[in-house]
Amino acid sequence: MNNPASAIFPPAGIGDRKPANQAVLDWVHEVELLTQPENIFWCDGSEAENEFLISESLKQNVLFKLNKAKLPRSYLHRSNPNDVARVEQFTFICTPTKEEAGPTNNWSEPSATYLKLQGLLKGAMRGRTMFVIPYIMGPPDSPLTKVGFEITDSKYVVLSMRVMTRMGEVAVKRLGHDPKGEWNRGVHSLLDVNPERRLICHFPQDNTIISVGSGYGGNVLLSKKCLALRIGSYLARSQGWLAEHMLILGVESPTGKKHYVAAAFPSACGKTNFAMLIPPKHFAGWKVTTVGDDIAWMQIRDGRLWAVNPENGYFGVVPGTSYKSNPSAMKSIQRDTIYTNVALTDDGDAWWEGKDGPPPVHAIDWRGNDWTPASKQKAAHPNSRFATPMRNNPVLDPHVEDGGGVPISAIIFGGRRSDTMPLVFQAFDWEHGTYIGATMASETTAAATGAVGQVRRDPMAMLPFCGYNIGDYFRHWLETGKRLTNPPLIFHVNWFRKSADGKFLWPGFGDNMRVLKWIIDRCEGEVSATESKIGYLPKMQDLDLNELSGVSPEQIQELLTVKAEEWQKEITGHAKFFESLGGVVPKELEKQRENLAARFGT
Ligand code: OXD
Ligand code: MN
């Protein structure tokens, strides 16, 4: 096999569209001098460029072609087995002081880090092509939209960025000629894909990201976690908006009344499934549409929160995706999709655990080895992914390109919790909702390297993504609430509660519509609720459980139960978490915790 980063030599007319902005040209030249590539490829996002890059990637085994009839224009990429997930331990926020990065981030001093990275990048692109990718995050005409340039030596990154962002001309135009314009500088090199030389570094003050040693999407598609969340959250605070790890969905009633909801669940906890929910038959006439499946940028207008999805595609977890769990995702990934680390069947189809139908009798697993159903290893990596354009989504919301965004009626927090957390409850108000978000927890998943299934606090699902001090982030949430005259209502959901014998109590997926309907009814002021110690709980009769099969009334009762012993433990967990943050938690949230504890008599 060739080196996957080997240079490629485009014919005239491809790879030569240099932007005119002098600041961009100077920066590219600087990176060129440092990394010494064989040549520079200026990406413009065109069809011809894409075709050329795909054909070169096929030659170099960076991509494998999938069955043309079953999955047109779709490809398989296999990553280095040492490089399959985000690496939180190697992710750094490089602010002048450690306090600015805060207690939840790895911090590293900027000048020393630049020096270290320069050492690693010196000559790193010899014999390779250096790609320069202009892109925007956000709809082209949104005031929130940001320009980024990513330099990379990975063709897979270029091809994926074309799916995940609005790439090329649109970004060059948006930046224009002003050498002082705001844009993000992103440098990525695969180096030798060695965990010992893997670093994902953010310099918020310089609007700069440098990522080395990895080829995994979350570490290298710098638009996504690095810009849209880590740098994004930093910019959002100073500019007065919110950058959040949230899906955005629209829900329309049979009478045509529409609400938009944003929901923060940690990685691999079902954001994509929720954003593409198909209501059960009983909800005929209800429609759920997707604005975004991972990231929401939200600004205040007319006292309300308005959200845009800065992305242009979905980078979703493949295993478990099926026509039963997420038909719209299945339809989306039938074409134009880059699959990473799934299995390859003998007829060139993609396969993974949890796909509809029986497993293939033989396949090549994600590592490139023979696989049969008798194999002990998984055929697809648990964090195998699809990158697919959002335009493929059959339930794409018609307002996804609106620059002003969509008005948010409700914010939902949630995680994987086997116990303690009821199916749904509502915060008393914004400040209490901020507390619920700040203390939320979830069992860890394969989306990041490390142990899976351990409960960890993950405030607003932003633990790995908040680019500054988490105490200031909480403060920013509290201040945002004060500026909202018509704030979204805040809820917490848990689809993952289990019975004493370890079985899920709630079917989830499409049936989550029943919970969403209650949330919408609350937004409409159509139903009352039971005030409990933790917030407002649904009254049984207000949850539409008609035609819900296989769930007993006792199960529903259990799903809505607040158990004092579990909550006492939970409150201790909140206290420990706040303590671990070393005094940065705003006093309002400490007070919320005291009030909650007092309600439980502790
Ligand atoms: C993602 C993640 O890829 O959160 O969206 O890890
Ligand atoms: Mn995510």
Coordinates of C-alpha atoms and ligand atoms in Angstrom, one line a residue:
M1 CA 0.0 0.0 0.0
N2 CA 1.1 3.5 -0.8
N3 CA 1.5 6.0 2.0
P4 CA -2.1 7.3 2.4
A5 CA -0.7 10.8 2.4
S6 CA 1.4 10.4 -0.8
A7 CA 1.4 13.4 -3.0
I8 CA -1.0 13.7 -5.9
F9 CA -0.5 15.8 -9.0
P10 CA -3.7 17.3 -10.4
P11 CA -4.2 18.3 -14.1
A12 CA -4.4 22.0 -14.9
G13 CA -7.7 23.5 -13.7
I14 CA -7.9 21.4 -10.6
G15 CA -6.3 22.5 -7.3
D16 CA -5.1 25.8 -8.5
R17 CA -7.8 28.3 -7.3
K18 CA -5.7 30.4 -4.9
P19 CA -7.8 32.8 -2.8
A20 CA -6.7 36.5 -3.0
N21 CA -6.8 37.3 0.7
Q22 CA -3.2 38.2 1.6
A23 CA -3.6 37.1 5.2
V24 CA -4.5 33.6 4.0
L25 CA -1.7 33.5 1.5
D26 CA 0.8 34.6 4.1
W27 CA -0.4 31.9 6.5
V28 CA -0.3 29.2 3.9
H29 CA 3.2 30.2 2.9
E30 CA 4.3 30.0 6.5
V31 CA 2.9 26.5 7.0
E32 CA 4.4 25.5 3.6
L33 CA 7.9 26.6 4.8
L34 CA 7.4 24.7 8.0
T35 CA 6.0 21.4 6.6
Q36 CA 7.7 21.4 3.2
P37 CA 5.0 19.7 1.1
E38 CA 5.7 18.4 -2.4
N39 CA 2.9 20.7 -3.7
I40 CA -0.1 22.8 -2.7
F41 CA -3.6 21.9 -3.7
W42 CA -6.1 24.8 -3.3
C43 CA -9.5 23.3 -2.9
D44 CA -12.6 24.9 -4.4
G45 CA -15.2 22.3 -3.6
S46 CA -16.0 21.6 -7.2
E47 CA -17.4 18.4 -8.6
A48 CA -14.3 17.9 -10.8
E49 CA -12.0 18.3 -7.8
N50 CA -14.0 15.8 -5.9
E51 CA -13.9 13.3 -8.7
F52 CA -10.1 13.7 -9.0
L53 CA -9.6 13.3 -5.3
I54 CA -11.7 10.2 -5.1
S55 CA -9.9 8.5 -8.0
E56 CA -6.5 9.3 -6.4
S57 CA -7.8 8.0 -3.0
L58 CA -9.0 4.8 -4.6
K59 CA -5.5 4.3 -6.1
Q60 CA -3.9 4.8 -2.8
N61 CA -6.3 2.6 -0.8
V62 CA -7.4 5.6 1.2
L63 CA -10.9 4.7 0.0
F64 CA -12.5 1.5 -1.2
K65 CA -15.4 1.7 -3.6
L66 CA -18.7 0.2 -2.4
N67 CA -21.3 -1.5 -4.6
K68 CA -22.4 1.1 -7.1
A69 CA -25.9 -0.3 -7.4
K70 CA -26.5 -0.6 -3.7
L71 CA -24.6 2.5 -2.5
P72 CA -24.0 4.9 -5.3
R73 CA -21.1 7.3 -4.9
S74 CA -20.2 5.8 -1.5
Y75 CA -16.9 4.7 -0.2
L76 CA -15.3 2.9 2.7
H77 CA -12.3 4.2 4.6
R78 CA -10.4 2.2 7.1
S79 CA -8.5 4.1 9.8
N80 CA -5.4 3.0 11.5
P81 CA -6.7 0.7 14.3
N82 CA -4.9 3.0 16.9
D83 CA -7.0 5.9 15.7
V84 CA -10.7 5.3 16.0
A85 CA -12.2 7.9 18.3
R86 CA -11.7 11.4 19.8
V87 CA -8.8 11.6 22.2
E88 CA -9.8 13.8 25.1
Q89 CA -6.5 13.1 26.9
F90 CA -4.5 14.6 24.0
T91 CA -6.9 17.6 23.5
F92 CA -5.6 20.9 24.8
I93 CA -6.9 24.4 25.3
C94 CA -3.9 26.7 25.0
T95 CA -4.9 30.0 26.7
P96 CA -2.4 32.4 28.3
T97 CA -3.4 31.2 31.8
K98 CA -4.6 27.9 33.1
E99 CA -7.6 29.6 34.7
E100 CA -9.0 30.6 31.3
A101 CA -9.0 26.9 30.2
G102 CA -10.5 26.0 33.6
P103 CA -10.7 22.8 35.6
T104 CA -12.3 20.6 32.9
N105 CA -9.8 21.1 30.1
N106 CA -6.2 20.0 29.6
W107 CA -4.3 23.2 29.5
S108 CA -1.0 23.9 27.8
E109 CA 0.9 27.2 27.6
P110 CA 0.6 28.7 24.1
S111 CA 4.2 29.6 23.2
A112 CA 5.7 26.3 24.4
T113 CA 2.9 24.4 22.6
Y114 CA 3.4 26.3 19.4
L115 CA 7.1 25.4 19.6
K116 CA 6.4 21.7 20.3
L117 CA 3.9 21.6 17.4
Q118 CA 6.3 23.3 15.1
G119 CA 8.9 20.7 16.0
L120 CA 6.4 17.9 15.1
L121 CA 5.3 19.7 11.9
K122 CA 8.8 20.5 10.6
G123 CA 9.1 18.7 7.3
A124 CA 6.0 16.6 8.1
M125 CA 4.5 17.0 4.6
R126 CA 7.6 16.1 2.6
G127 CA 6.5 13.9 -0.3
R128 CA 2.9 14.8 0.4
T129 CA 0.3 17.2 -1.0
M130 CA -0.8 20.0 1.2
F131 CA -4.5 20.8 0.8
V132 CA -5.9 24.2 1.6
I133 CA -9.7 23.9 2.4
P134 CA -11.8 27.1 2.6
Y135 CA -15.1 26.5 4.4
I136 CA -17.9 28.2 6.2
M137 CA -19.8 27.0 9.3
G138 CA -23.4 28.2 9.2
P139 CA -25.8 29.1 6.4
P140 CA -24.2 31.4 3.8
D141 CA -26.3 34.4 4.8
S142 CA -26.3 34.0 8.6
P143 CA -24.7 36.7 10.9
L144 CA -23.4 33.8 13.0
T145 CA -21.5 32.1 10.1
K146 CA -17.8 31.7 10.5
V147 CA -15.1 31.3 7.9
G148 CA -12.3 28.7 8.4
F149 CA -9.4 27.5 6.4
E150 CA -8.0 24.0 7.1
I151 CA -4.7 22.9 5.8
T152 CA -4.3 19.1 5.8
D153 CA -2.2 16.4 4.2
S154 CA -5.1 13.9 4.3
K155 CA -7.3 13.4 1.2
Y156 CA -9.9 11.7 3.5
V157 CA -10.1 15.0 5.4
V158 CA -10.7 17.0 2.2
L159 CA -13.4 14.6 1.0
S160 CA -15.1 14.5 4.4
M161 CA -14.9 18.3 4.8
R162 CA -16.7 18.6 1.5
V163 CA -19.6 16.6 3.0
M164 CA -19.6 18.2 6.4
T165 CA -19.2 21.9 5.6
R166 CA -20.0 24.4 2.9
M167 CA -16.7 24.3 1.2
G168 CA -14.8 26.3 -1.4
E169 CA -15.9 29.4 -3.3
V170 CA -18.6 30.4 -0.8
A171 CA -16.0 30.7 2.0
V172 CA -13.5 32.6 -0.1
K173 CA -16.2 35.1 -1.1
R174 CA -17.5 35.5 2.5
L175 CA -14.0 36.3 3.8
G176 CA -13.3 38.7 0.9
H177 CA -10.0 40.6 0.6
D178 CA -9.8 42.2 4.0
P179 CA -6.6 40.9 5.5
K180 CA -8.1 41.8 8.9
G181 CA -11.2 39.7 8.4
E182 CA -12.1 37.1 11.1
W183 CA -11.3 33.5 10.1
N184 CA -10.1 30.3 11.8
R185 CA -6.7 28.9 11.0
G186 CA -6.6 25.2 11.2
V187 CA -3.6 23.0 10.5
H188 CA -3.8 19.3 10.4
S189 CA -1.1 16.7 9.6
L190 CA -1.4 12.9 9.9
L191 CA 2.3 12.8 10.8
D192 CA 2.9 9.0 11.3
V193 CA -0.5 8.4 12.9
N194 CA 1.1 7.5 16.2
P195 CA -0.7 8.1 19.5
E196 CA 2.7 9.2 20.9
R197 CA 2.6 12.2 18.6
R198 CA -1.1 12.9 18.7
L199 CA -2.2 16.4 19.9
I200 CA -5.3 18.4 19.2
C201 CA -4.5 21.9 20.3
H202 CA -6.8 25.0 20.4
F203 CA -5.6 28.6 20.7
P204 CA -8.8 30.5 21.2
Q205 CA -7.1 33.9 21.4
D206 CA -5.6 33.3 18.0
N207 CA -8.6 31.6 16.5
T208 CA -6.2 28.8 15.6
I209 CA -6.3 25.0 15.8
I210 CA -3.4 22.6 15.2
S211 CA -4.1 18.9 15.1
V212 CA -1.4 16.3 14.5
G213 CA -1.0 12.5 14.5
S214 CA -4.7 11.5 14.0
G215 CA -7.0 10.9 11.0
Y216 CA -10.2 10.3 13.1
G217 CA -13.0 12.7 12.1
G218 CA -13.6 14.2 15.6
N219 CA -9.9 15.0 15.8
V220 CA -9.3 16.2 12.3
L221 CA -12.4 17.6 10.7
L222 CA -11.5 20.9 12.4
S223 CA -14.7 22.5 11.5
K224 CA -16.7 20.3 13.8
K225 CA -15.6 19.8 17.4
C226 CA -12.6 22.1 17.3
L227 CA -14.1 25.2 15.6
A228 CA -17.9 24.9 15.9
L229 CA -17.7 23.9 19.6
R230 CA -14.4 24.6 21.4
I231 CA -13.3 27.8 19.6
G232 CA -17.0 28.5 18.9
S233 CA -18.0 28.4 22.5
Y234 CA -15.1 30.8 23.3
L235 CA -16.2 33.2 20.6
A236 CA -19.9 32.8 21.6
R237 CA -19.2 34.0 25.1
S238 CA -17.3 37.1 24.0
Q239 CA -19.8 37.8 21.3
G240 CA -23.0 37.1 23.3
W241 CA -24.3 33.9 21.7
L242 CA -24.3 30.2 22.5
A243 CA -22.4 27.3 20.7
E244 CA -23.8 24.1 22.0
H245 CA -23.5 20.3 21.5
M246 CA -27.2 20.1 20.5
L247 CA -29.4 18.7 17.8
I248 CA -32.1 20.9 16.5
L249 CA -35.5 19.5 15.4
G250 CA -38.8 20.9 14.2
V251 CA -42.1 19.3 15.3
E252 CA -45.3 20.1 13.5
S253 CA -48.7 19.1 14.8
P254 CA -51.5 17.9 12.5
T255 CA -53.0 21.5 12.6
G256 CA -49.7 22.9 11.3
K257 CA -48.5 24.4 14.5
K258 CA -44.7 24.2 14.6
H259 CA -42.1 24.3 17.4
Y260 CA -38.3 23.9 17.3
V261 CA -36.5 22.1 20.1
A262 CA -32.7 21.9 20.8
A263 CA -31.4 18.9 22.7
A264 CA -28.0 18.2 24.3
F265 CA -27.1 14.6 24.7
P266 CA -23.5 13.4 25.0
S267 CA -21.7 11.7 22.1
A268 CA -23.3 8.5 20.8
C269 CA -26.5 8.9 23.0
G270 CA -29.0 9.2 20.2
K271 CA -28.9 12.8 19.0
T272 CA -29.1 11.8 15.3
N273 CA -31.9 9.3 16.0
F274 CA -33.9 12.0 18.0
A275 CA -33.3 14.6 15.3
M276 CA -34.8 12.2 12.6
L277 CA -37.5 10.7 14.7
I278 CA -40.4 9.1 12.9
P279 CA -43.6 9.4 15.0
P280 CA -45.4 6.1 15.7
K281 CA -48.6 5.4 13.7
H282 CA -50.8 6.7 16.5
F283 CA -49.3 10.2 15.9
A284 CA -50.6 10.4 12.4
G285 CA -50.2 13.9 11.0
W286 CA -47.3 14.8 13.4
K287 CA -44.0 15.5 11.6
V288 CA -40.5 15.8 13.0
T289 CA -37.9 17.5 10.8
T290 CA -34.2 17.9 11.2
V291 CA -32.3 21.2 11.4
G292 CA -29.2 19.7 12.9
D293 CA -28.0 16.5 14.6
D294 CA -25.0 17.6 16.6
I295 CA -24.3 21.3 16.9
A296 CA -26.5 24.4 17.5
W297 CA -25.3 28.0 17.3
M298 CA -27.9 30.1 19.0
Q299 CA -28.4 33.9 19.2
I300 CA -30.9 36.1 20.9
R301 CA -33.4 38.0 18.8
D302 CA -36.6 39.6 20.1
G303 CA -36.0 38.1 23.5
R304 CA -36.0 34.6 22.0
L305 CA -33.3 32.1 21.2
W306 CA -32.8 31.4 17.4
A307 CA -30.7 28.5 16.3
V308 CA -28.7 27.5 13.2
N309 CA -27.0 24.3 12.4
P310 CA -23.4 25.3 11.4
E311 CA -22.8 22.0 9.6
N312 CA -23.7 20.7 6.2
G313 CA -23.7 17.0 6.8
Y314 CA -23.9 14.3 9.5
F315 CA -21.0 12.4 11.0
G316 CA -23.0 9.7 12.8
V317 CA -22.4 6.5 14.6
V318 CA -23.1 3.6 12.4
P319 CA -23.7 0.5 14.6
G320 CA -27.3 0.2 15.7
T321 CA -28.5 2.3 12.7
S322 CA -31.3 0.4 11.0
Y323 CA -34.7 0.9 9.3
K324 CA -36.2 0.2 12.7
S325 CA -34.1 2.6 14.8
N326 CA -33.7 5.4 12.2
P327 CA -35.2 5.0 8.7
S328 CA -34.3 8.5 7.7
A329 CA -30.6 8.0 8.5
M330 CA -30.7 4.7 6.6
K331 CA -32.2 6.5 3.6
S332 CA -29.6 9.2 3.9
I333 CA -26.6 6.9 3.9
Q334 CA -27.7 4.9 0.8
R335 CA -25.7 7.3 -1.4
D336 CA -22.9 9.9 -1.4
T337 CA -21.6 8.5 1.9
I338 CA -18.2 8.0 3.3
Y339 CA -18.2 5.1 5.7
T340 CA -15.3 4.7 8.1
N341 CA -14.5 1.4 9.9
V342 CA -17.6 -0.5 8.9
A343 CA -17.4 -4.1 7.5
L344 CA -17.3 -4.8 3.8
T345 CA -19.5 -7.7 2.5
D346 CA -18.5 -9.9 -0.4
D347 CA -20.8 -8.0 -2.7
G348 CA -19.3 -4.6 -1.8
D349 CA -22.0 -3.5 0.6
A350 CA -21.4 -1.9 4.0
W351 CA -22.3 -3.9 7.1
W352 CA -22.4 -3.3 10.8
E353 CA -23.8 -4.8 14.0
G354 CA -27.5 -3.8 14.4
K355 CA -28.1 -3.4 10.6
D356 CA -31.5 -4.8 9.4
G357 CA -31.5 -8.5 8.3
P358 CA -29.2 -11.4 9.1
P359 CA -25.4 -10.9 9.2
P360 CA -23.5 -11.8 6.1
V361 CA -21.9 -15.2 6.1
H362 CA -18.6 -13.7 5.3
A363 CA -17.2 -10.1 5.4
I364 CA -14.0 -8.2 5.7
D365 CA -14.0 -6.5 9.1
W366 CA -13.1 -2.9 9.9
R367 CA -9.4 -3.9 10.3
G368 CA -9.4 -5.6 6.9
N369 CA -9.5 -9.2 8.2
D370 CA -11.8 -12.0 7.3
W371 CA -14.9 -12.1 9.4
T372 CA -17.8 -14.6 9.9
P373 CA -20.7 -14.5 12.4
A374 CA -18.7 -16.9 14.5
S375 CA -15.9 -14.4 14.9
K376 CA -15.3 -13.1 18.4
Q377 CA -14.4 -9.6 17.1
K378 CA -17.0 -7.0 16.0
A379 CA -17.2 -6.6 12.2
A380 CA -17.7 -2.9 12.5
H381 CA -15.9 -0.8 15.0
P382 CA -18.4 0.4 17.8
N383 CA -17.5 4.0 16.8
S384 CA -17.6 3.4 13.0
R385 CA -19.1 6.4 11.3
F386 CA -20.9 7.7 8.3
A387 CA -20.4 11.1 6.8
T388 CA -23.3 12.0 4.6
P389 CA -24.6 15.3 3.2
M390 CA -27.6 16.7 5.1
R391 CA -29.5 17.2 1.8
N392 CA -29.9 13.3 1.7
N393 CA -32.1 13.5 4.8
P394 CA -35.7 12.9 3.7
V395 CA -36.9 14.8 6.8
L396 CA -34.7 17.8 6.4
D397 CA -36.4 20.9 7.8
P398 CA -37.2 23.5 5.1
H399 CA -35.7 26.3 7.2
V400 CA -32.3 24.7 7.6
E401 CA -30.7 27.3 5.3
D402 CA -32.4 30.3 7.0
G403 CA -29.6 32.6 8.2
G404 CA -31.7 34.0 11.0
G405 CA -32.2 30.5 12.4
V406 CA -35.3 28.8 13.9
P407 CA -36.9 29.9 17.1
I408 CA -36.3 27.5 20.0
S409 CA -39.3 26.7 22.2
A410 CA -37.6 24.1 24.4
I411 CA -34.1 22.9 25.4
I412 CA -33.7 19.3 26.4
F413 CA -30.8 17.8 28.4
G414 CA -30.3 14.1 28.6
G415 CA -27.9 11.3 29.0
R416 CA -27.7 7.5 29.4
R417 CA -28.7 6.8 33.0
S418 CA -29.7 3.3 34.1
D419 CA -31.3 4.7 37.2
T420 CA -32.3 7.9 39.1
M421 CA -33.4 10.0 36.2
P422 CA -37.1 9.9 35.2
L423 CA -38.2 9.6 31.6
V424 CA -38.8 13.4 31.5
F425 CA -39.1 16.3 33.9
Q426 CA -39.2 20.1 33.4
A427 CA -37.1 22.7 35.1
F428 CA -38.8 25.2 37.3
D429 CA -37.2 28.1 35.4
W430 CA -34.0 29.0 33.4
E431 CA -31.7 29.1 36.4
H432 CA -32.9 25.7 37.6
G433 CA -32.6 24.5 34.0
T434 CA -29.0 25.7 33.9
Y435 CA -28.4 23.7 37.1
I436 CA -29.9 20.6 35.5
G437 CA -27.7 21.0 32.5
A438 CA -24.6 21.8 34.6
T439 CA -25.0 18.6 36.7
M440 CA -26.2 16.2 34.0
A441 CA -24.3 12.9 33.7
S442 CA -24.1 10.0 31.3
E443 CA -22.5 6.6 30.8
T444 CA -19.5 7.0 28.6
T445 CA -19.5 5.6 25.0
A446 CA -17.1 4.5 22.3
A447 CA -17.1 8.0 20.8
A448 CA -14.0 8.8 22.9
T449 CA -11.1 6.5 23.8
G450 CA -11.3 5.2 27.3
A451 CA -13.6 3.1 29.4
V452 CA -17.2 2.7 28.2
G453 CA -20.3 2.6 30.5
Q454 CA -19.0 4.7 33.4
V455 CA -21.2 7.5 34.7
R456 CA -19.5 10.8 34.3
R457 CA -20.8 14.4 34.8
D458 CA -21.0 16.0 31.4
P459 CA -22.4 19.5 31.8
M460 CA -24.7 20.4 28.9
A461 CA -22.9 17.5 27.0
M462 CA -20.1 20.0 26.6
L463 CA -17.4 18.5 28.9
P464 CA -15.1 17.6 26.0
F465 CA -16.1 20.6 24.0
C466 CA -16.2 23.8 26.1
G467 CA -13.3 25.8 25.0
Y468 CA -12.9 27.9 28.2
N469 CA -13.4 27.8 31.9
I470 CA -16.6 25.8 32.7
G471 CA -17.5 28.2 35.5
D472 CA -17.5 31.1 33.1
Y473 CA -19.6 28.9 30.7
F474 CA -22.2 28.4 33.5
R475 CA -22.1 32.1 34.1
H476 CA -22.7 32.8 30.4
W477 CA -25.7 30.5 30.5
L478 CA -27.1 32.4 33.5
E479 CA -26.5 35.7 31.9
T480 CA -28.1 34.6 28.6
G481 CA -31.2 33.6 30.5
K482 CA -31.4 37.2 31.9
R483 CA -31.4 38.6 28.3
L484 CA -34.2 36.3 27.2
T485 CA -37.7 37.7 27.7
N486 CA -39.2 34.7 26.1
P487 CA -36.8 31.9 27.1
P488 CA -37.2 28.3 25.9
L489 CA -38.5 25.9 28.6
I490 CA -35.9 23.5 29.8
F491 CA -36.4 19.7 30.2
H492 CA -34.4 16.6 31.1
V493 CA -35.0 13.3 29.5
N494 CA -33.7 9.8 30.0
W495 CA -34.5 7.1 27.4
F496 CA -32.1 4.6 29.1
R497 CA -33.6 3.9 32.6
K498 CA -33.5 0.2 33.4
S499 CA -35.5 -2.1 35.6
A500 CA -34.0 -4.0 38.6
D501 CA -33.4 -6.9 36.2
G502 CA -31.4 -4.7 33.8
K503 CA -33.9 -4.3 31.0
F504 CA -34.7 -1.0 29.4
L505 CA -38.0 0.3 30.7
W506 CA -38.7 2.6 27.7
P507 CA -38.7 1.5 24.0
G508 CA -37.1 4.8 22.8
F509 CA -36.7 5.7 19.2
G510 CA -40.0 6.7 17.5
D511 CA -41.8 6.3 20.8
N512 CA -39.8 9.3 22.1
M513 CA -42.5 11.3 20.2
R514 CA -44.7 10.7 23.2
V515 CA -42.3 12.6 25.4
L516 CA -41.7 15.2 22.8
K517 CA -45.5 15.7 22.6
W518 CA -45.7 16.3 26.3
I519 CA -42.9 18.8 26.0
I520 CA -44.7 20.7 23.2
D521 CA -47.9 20.6 25.2
R522 CA -46.0 22.2 28.1
C523 CA -44.7 24.9 25.7
E524 CA -48.2 25.5 24.5
G525 CA -49.5 25.7 28.1
E526 CA -51.9 22.9 27.3
V527 CA -51.2 20.6 30.2
S528 CA -50.5 21.0 33.8
A529 CA -47.8 19.0 35.7
T530 CA -47.0 17.6 39.0
E531 CA -44.5 19.7 41.0
S532 CA -41.9 17.4 42.4
K533 CA -38.7 17.9 44.3
I534 CA -36.7 17.8 41.1
G535 CA -39.0 19.7 38.8
Y536 CA -42.3 19.3 37.0
L537 CA -43.2 15.7 36.2
P538 CA -45.9 14.7 33.7
K539 CA -49.2 13.5 35.0
M540 CA -49.8 10.0 33.7
Q541 CA -53.0 11.0 31.8
D542 CA -51.0 13.7 30.0
L543 CA -48.5 11.3 28.4
D544 CA -50.1 9.9 25.2
L545 CA -49.3 6.2 25.6
N546 CA -52.0 5.0 23.3
E547 CA -51.0 2.0 21.1
L548 CA -47.7 1.7 23.0
S549 CA -47.2 -2.0 23.1
G550 CA -45.0 -3.9 25.5
V551 CA -44.8 -1.3 28.2
S552 CA -46.9 -1.9 31.3
P553 CA -48.4 0.8 33.5
E554 CA -46.0 -0.3 36.3
Q555 CA -43.1 0.4 33.9
I556 CA -44.4 3.9 33.2
Q557 CA -44.8 4.4 36.9
E558 CA -41.3 3.3 37.5
L559 CA -40.0 5.6 34.6
L560 CA -41.6 8.6 36.4
T561 CA -40.6 7.7 39.9
V562 CA -38.2 9.9 41.8
K563 CA -36.5 7.7 44.4
A564 CA -35.3 9.5 47.4
E565 CA -32.3 7.2 48.1
E566 CA -31.1 7.5 44.4
W567 CA -31.5 11.3 44.5
Q568 CA -29.6 11.6 47.7
K569 CA -26.7 9.8 46.0
E570 CA -27.2 12.0 43.0
I571 CA -27.1 15.2 45.0
T572 CA -23.9 14.0 46.6
G573 CA -22.6 13.4 43.1
H574 CA -23.5 17.0 42.2
A575 CA -21.7 18.3 45.3
K576 CA -18.6 16.3 44.5
F577 CA -18.6 17.4 40.9
F578 CA -18.9 21.1 41.9
E579 CA -16.2 20.6 44.5
S580 CA -13.9 19.0 41.9
L581 CA -14.3 22.2 39.8
G582 CA -12.4 24.1 42.5
G583 CA -14.6 27.1 43.3
V584 CA -15.5 28.2 39.8
V585 CA -19.2 27.3 40.0
P586 CA -21.5 30.5 40.1
K587 CA -23.1 31.0 43.5
E588 CA -26.6 30.7 41.9
L589 CA -25.9 27.1 41.0
E590 CA -24.5 26.3 44.4
K591 CA -27.7 27.7 45.8
Q592 CA -29.7 25.6 43.4
R593 CA -27.9 22.5 44.8
E594 CA -28.6 23.6 48.4
N595 CA -32.3 24.1 47.5
L596 CA -32.5 20.7 45.9
A597 CA -30.8 19.1 48.9
A598 CA -33.2 20.9 51.2
R599 CA -36.2 19.6 49.2
F600 CA -34.9 16.1 50.0
G601 CA -34.3 17.0 53.6
T602 CA -30.6 16.6 53.5
Ligands
OXD1 C1 -19.4 13.4 17.5 C2 -19.0 13.3 18.9 O1 -18.7 12.8 16.6 O2 -19.6 13.9 19.8 O3 -20.4 14.1 17.2 O4 -18.0 12.6 19.3
MN2 MN -21.2 15.2 18.9

